[in-house]
């Protein structure tokens, strides 16, 4: 059991080194985030405390810029039917979390949600990166998605129920 676990961790680690993030769903211009796309985008840094109350600095690009570049609906035009849109973040292990657009759009909030590629100035370790989400206002770390592979804008009005 222990041996199987270690094998799966190291295989996923290798994939993480070359991983890209697909930005898509209901956006006008889907694209992939990789080191070269990242280098052309504006860098932001946020500081968050870990379990022990110690500060860590995460740098990368803001989720707002990630989606603006994809030509997703901008927050200052968010109203009516577009208020039912949401962002689904998926990781290499299929872990998924939802973020609503007003949680990161500067027209609604000062919170800067970050797709980080560095922690304290260093590239993220393979088990955490190359890209992870940082939600500075969350008290619990459940939305710090490690090894992000996809960021999609979806519409709750399309859900069957
Ligand atoms: N890819 C991925 N990211 C994830 C999770 C996961 O299962 N898969 N678990 C989340 C949960 S529930 C928590 S509490 C934190 C744990 O992060 P930590 O190990 O740094 O405390 O990671 C979050 N990010
Ligand atoms: Mo958790």
mmCIF file of C-alpha atoms and ligand atoms in Angstrom:
data_model
loop_
_atom_site.group_PDB
_atom_site.id
_atom_site.type_symbol
_atom_site.label_atom_id
_atom_site.label_comp_id
_atom_site.label_asym_id
_atom_site.label_seq_id
_atom_site.Cartn_x
_atom_site.Cartn_y
_atom_site.Cartn_z
ATOM 1 C CA UNK A 1 0.000 0.000 0.000
ATOM 2 C CA UNK A 2 2.716 2.465 0.997
ATOM 3 C CA UNK A 3 4.743 1.569 -2.119
ATOM 4 C CA UNK A 4 1.760 2.107 -4.439
ATOM 5 C CA UNK A 5 1.122 5.499 -2.869
ATOM 6 C CA UNK A 6 4.716 6.655 -3.395
ATOM 7 C CA UNK A 7 4.651 5.543 -7.046
ATOM 8 C CA UNK A 8 1.516 7.490 -7.797
ATOM 9 C CA UNK A 9 2.895 10.630 -6.164
ATOM 10 C CA UNK A 10 6.104 10.544 -8.214
ATOM 11 C CA UNK A 11 4.242 9.942 -11.522
ATOM 12 C CA UNK A 12 1.934 12.877 -10.871
ATOM 13 C CA UNK A 13 4.954 14.977 -9.939
ATOM 14 C CA UNK A 14 6.486 14.426 -13.379
ATOM 15 C CA UNK A 15 3.242 15.455 -15.109
ATOM 16 C CA UNK A 16 3.003 18.557 -12.935
ATOM 17 C CA UNK A 17 6.343 19.874 -14.251
ATOM 18 C CA UNK A 18 4.983 20.168 -17.795
ATOM 19 C CA UNK A 19 1.355 20.881 -16.947
ATOM 20 C CA UNK A 20 -0.527 23.694 -18.605
ATOM 21 C CA UNK A 21 -3.773 25.250 -17.461
ATOM 22 C CA UNK A 22 -6.611 25.255 -19.992
ATOM 23 C CA UNK A 23 -8.665 28.414 -19.732
ATOM 24 C CA UNK A 24 -12.009 27.889 -21.425
ATOM 25 C CA UNK A 25 -15.708 27.249 -21.110
ATOM 26 C CA UNK A 26 -17.954 30.197 -21.865
ATOM 27 C CA UNK A 27 -15.202 32.633 -22.928
ATOM 28 C CA UNK A 28 -14.551 34.313 -26.294
ATOM 29 C CA UNK A 29 -10.849 33.414 -26.429
ATOM 30 C CA UNK A 30 -9.834 30.091 -24.806
ATOM 31 C CA UNK A 31 -6.068 29.709 -24.290
ATOM 32 C CA UNK A 32 -3.476 27.786 -22.303
ATOM 33 C CA UNK A 33 -1.429 29.122 -19.425
ATOM 34 C CA UNK A 34 2.171 27.915 -19.542
ATOM 35 C CA UNK A 35 5.450 29.587 -18.591
ATOM 36 C CA UNK A 36 5.569 31.652 -21.795
ATOM 37 C CA UNK A 37 1.936 32.855 -21.522
ATOM 38 C CA UNK A 38 2.573 33.571 -17.839
ATOM 39 C CA UNK A 39 5.650 35.693 -18.562
ATOM 40 C CA UNK A 40 3.577 38.036 -20.745
ATOM 41 C CA UNK A 41 0.989 38.636 -17.987
ATOM 42 C CA UNK A 42 1.005 41.141 -15.125
ATOM 43 C CA UNK A 43 2.444 39.652 -11.917
ATOM 44 C CA UNK A 44 0.707 40.008 -8.585
ATOM 45 C CA UNK A 45 1.713 38.899 -5.082
ATOM 46 C CA UNK A 46 -0.410 38.112 -2.052
ATOM 47 C CA UNK A 47 0.612 37.204 1.482
ATOM 48 C CA UNK A 48 -1.321 34.566 3.415
ATOM 49 C CA UNK A 49 -0.741 32.881 6.753
ATOM 50 C CA UNK A 50 -0.192 29.123 7.032
ATOM 51 C CA UNK A 51 -1.557 26.843 9.811
ATOM 52 C CA UNK A 52 1.168 28.087 12.162
ATOM 53 C CA UNK A 53 0.419 31.768 11.522
ATOM 54 C CA UNK A 54 3.586 32.221 9.436
ATOM 55 C CA UNK A 55 3.340 34.517 6.371
ATOM 56 C CA UNK A 56 3.904 33.095 2.883
ATOM 57 C CA UNK A 57 4.140 35.148 -0.300
ATOM 58 C CA UNK A 58 2.491 33.762 -3.409
ATOM 59 C CA UNK A 59 3.133 35.335 -6.780
ATOM 60 C CA UNK A 60 1.546 34.662 -10.130
ATOM 61 C CA UNK A 61 -1.309 36.170 -12.110
ATOM 62 C CA UNK A 62 -4.674 37.297 -10.827
ATOM 63 C CA UNK A 63 -7.694 35.154 -11.652
ATOM 64 C CA UNK A 64 -9.240 38.379 -12.958
ATOM 65 C CA UNK A 65 -6.444 38.813 -15.502
ATOM 66 C CA UNK A 66 -6.581 35.095 -16.420
ATOM 67 C CA UNK A 67 -10.252 35.476 -17.362
ATOM 68 C CA UNK A 68 -9.965 38.970 -18.846
ATOM 69 C CA UNK A 69 -7.349 37.629 -21.274
ATOM 70 C CA UNK A 70 -9.853 34.911 -22.252
ATOM 71 C CA UNK A 71 -12.438 37.635 -22.860
ATOM 72 C CA UNK A 72 -14.831 36.287 -20.250
ATOM 73 C CA UNK A 73 -17.644 38.586 -19.137
ATOM 74 C CA UNK A 74 -16.114 41.501 -17.197
ATOM 75 C CA UNK A 75 -17.521 42.288 -13.767
ATOM 76 C CA UNK A 76 -18.545 45.832 -14.642
ATOM 77 C CA UNK A 77 -20.905 44.284 -17.201
ATOM 78 C CA UNK A 78 -22.042 41.536 -14.827
ATOM 79 C CA UNK A 79 -25.790 41.770 -14.412
ATOM 80 C CA UNK A 80 -28.959 39.931 -15.354
ATOM 81 C CA UNK A 81 -28.358 36.469 -16.779
ATOM 82 C CA UNK A 82 -24.561 36.697 -16.540
ATOM 83 C CA UNK A 83 -24.872 36.735 -12.719
ATOM 84 C CA UNK A 84 -25.463 32.953 -12.937
ATOM 85 C CA UNK A 85 -21.997 32.339 -14.384
ATOM 86 C CA UNK A 86 -19.323 30.764 -12.185
ATOM 87 C CA UNK A 87 -15.732 29.621 -12.451
ATOM 88 C CA UNK A 88 -14.868 25.926 -12.042
ATOM 89 C CA UNK A 89 -11.241 25.171 -11.157
ATOM 90 C CA UNK A 90 -10.057 21.583 -11.757
ATOM 91 C CA UNK A 91 -6.829 19.935 -10.551
ATOM 92 C CA UNK A 92 -4.700 17.049 -11.827
ATOM 93 C CA UNK A 93 -6.336 14.747 -9.225
ATOM 94 C CA UNK A 94 -9.803 15.903 -10.410
ATOM 95 C CA UNK A 95 -10.360 17.933 -7.247
ATOM 96 C CA UNK A 96 -12.714 20.766 -8.196
ATOM 97 C CA UNK A 97 -13.803 24.009 -6.586
ATOM 98 C CA UNK A 98 -16.128 26.812 -7.600
ATOM 99 C CA UNK A 99 -15.420 30.534 -7.422
ATOM 100 C CA UNK A 100 -18.075 33.142 -8.225
ATOM 101 C CA UNK A 101 -17.013 36.065 -10.418
ATOM 102 C CA UNK A 102 -17.891 38.735 -7.780
ATOM 103 C CA UNK A 103 -15.372 37.060 -5.420
ATOM 104 C CA UNK A 104 -12.427 38.263 -7.532
ATOM 105 C CA UNK A 105 -13.646 40.907 -9.955
ATOM 106 C CA UNK A 106 -12.413 44.420 -8.987
ATOM 107 C CA UNK A 107 -15.834 45.862 -9.846
ATOM 108 C CA UNK A 108 -17.160 43.908 -6.810
ATOM 109 C CA UNK A 109 -14.257 43.337 -4.423
ATOM 110 C CA UNK A 110 -10.685 44.209 -3.477
ATOM 111 C CA UNK A 111 -9.847 40.509 -2.944
ATOM 112 C CA UNK A 112 -7.170 39.347 -5.397
ATOM 113 C CA UNK A 113 -7.458 35.612 -6.077
ATOM 114 C CA UNK A 114 -4.170 34.403 -7.558
ATOM 115 C CA UNK A 115 -3.107 31.582 -9.845
ATOM 116 C CA UNK A 116 0.329 31.268 -8.275
ATOM 117 C CA UNK A 117 3.467 29.741 -9.773
ATOM 118 C CA UNK A 118 5.794 30.769 -6.925
ATOM 119 C CA UNK A 119 5.756 30.458 -3.145
ATOM 120 C CA UNK A 120 8.229 32.657 -1.260
ATOM 121 C CA UNK A 121 10.108 33.345 -4.506
ATOM 122 C CA UNK A 122 10.568 29.692 -5.502
ATOM 123 C CA UNK A 123 8.757 27.651 -8.170
ATOM 124 C CA UNK A 124 6.127 25.430 -6.544
ATOM 125 C CA UNK A 125 7.137 21.866 -5.671
ATOM 126 C CA UNK A 126 5.803 19.225 -8.092
ATOM 127 C CA UNK A 127 3.154 18.038 -5.613
ATOM 128 C CA UNK A 128 1.755 21.594 -5.327
ATOM 129 C CA UNK A 129 2.269 23.088 -8.784
ATOM 130 C CA UNK A 130 3.295 24.220 -11.237
ATOM 131 C CA UNK A 131 0.118 26.266 -10.631
ATOM 132 C CA UNK A 132 -2.038 26.589 -7.549
ATOM 133 C CA UNK A 133 -4.941 28.794 -6.564
ATOM 134 C CA UNK A 134 -4.641 31.173 -3.600
ATOM 135 C CA UNK A 135 -7.826 32.692 -2.138
ATOM 136 C CA UNK A 136 -6.564 35.187 0.448
ATOM 137 C CA UNK A 137 -9.959 35.869 2.104
ATOM 138 C CA UNK A 138 -10.813 32.231 2.850
ATOM 139 C CA UNK A 139 -10.378 31.130 6.486
ATOM 140 C CA UNK A 140 -10.133 27.457 5.433
ATOM 141 C CA UNK A 141 -7.610 26.283 2.814
ATOM 142 C CA UNK A 142 -10.013 24.021 0.878
ATOM 143 C CA UNK A 143 -9.953 26.285 -2.193
ATOM 144 C CA UNK A 144 -6.130 26.410 -2.346
ATOM 145 C CA UNK A 145 -6.314 24.082 -5.315
ATOM 146 C CA UNK A 146 -2.929 22.448 -5.986
ATOM 147 C CA UNK A 147 -1.871 21.367 -9.485
ATOM 148 C CA UNK A 148 -4.550 23.330 -11.322
ATOM 149 C CA UNK A 149 -5.152 22.019 -14.858
ATOM 150 C CA UNK A 150 -8.281 23.861 -15.944
ATOM 151 C CA UNK A 151 -10.190 27.080 -15.318
ATOM 152 C CA UNK A 152 -13.630 27.201 -16.959
ATOM 153 C CA UNK A 153 -16.380 29.787 -16.991
ATOM 154 C CA UNK A 154 -19.711 27.954 -16.814
ATOM 155 C CA UNK A 155 -23.330 28.963 -16.476
ATOM 156 C CA UNK A 156 -25.500 27.633 -13.649
ATOM 157 C CA UNK A 157 -28.554 28.125 -15.866
ATOM 158 C CA UNK A 158 -27.302 25.174 -17.954
ATOM 159 C CA UNK A 159 -27.362 22.753 -15.013
ATOM 160 C CA UNK A 160 -30.004 20.031 -15.206
ATOM 161 C CA UNK A 161 -32.082 19.574 -12.062
HETATM 162 N N1 LIG B 1 -5.504 19.304 -6.067
HETATM 163 C C1 LIG B 1 -5.983 19.362 -4.820
HETATM 164 N N2 LIG B 1 -5.880 20.513 -4.138
HETATM 165 C C2 LIG B 1 -6.367 20.597 -2.867
HETATM 166 C C3 LIG B 1 -7.005 19.489 -2.257
HETATM 167 C C4 LIG B 1 -7.092 18.275 -3.017
HETATM 168 O O1 LIG B 1 -7.624 17.251 -2.569
HETATM 169 N N3 LIG B 1 -6.556 18.265 -4.284
HETATM 170 N N4 LIG B 1 -7.493 19.575 -0.969
HETATM 171 C C5 LIG B 1 -7.793 20.933 -0.481
HETATM 172 C C6 LIG B 1 -8.047 20.943 0.944
HETATM 173 S S1 LIG B 1 -9.544 20.309 1.473
HETATM 174 C C7 LIG B 1 -7.157 21.504 1.833
HETATM 175 S S2 LIG B 1 -7.540 21.631 3.478
HETATM 176 C C8 LIG B 1 -5.846 22.018 1.385
HETATM 177 C C9 LIG B 1 -4.736 21.393 2.186
HETATM 178 O O2 LIG B 1 -3.571 22.109 1.928
HETATM 179 P P1 LIG B 1 -2.340 21.925 2.914
HETATM 180 O O3 LIG B 1 -1.881 20.519 2.716
HETATM 181 O O4 LIG B 1 -1.351 22.950 2.450
HETATM 182 O O5 LIG B 1 -2.873 22.192 4.272
HETATM 183 O O6 LIG B 1 -5.600 21.767 -0.007
HETATM 184 C C10 LIG B 1 -6.693 21.945 -0.823
HETATM 185 N N5 LIG B 1 -6.252 21.764 -2.202
HETATM 186 MO MO1 LIG B 2 -9.468 20.434 3.769
#
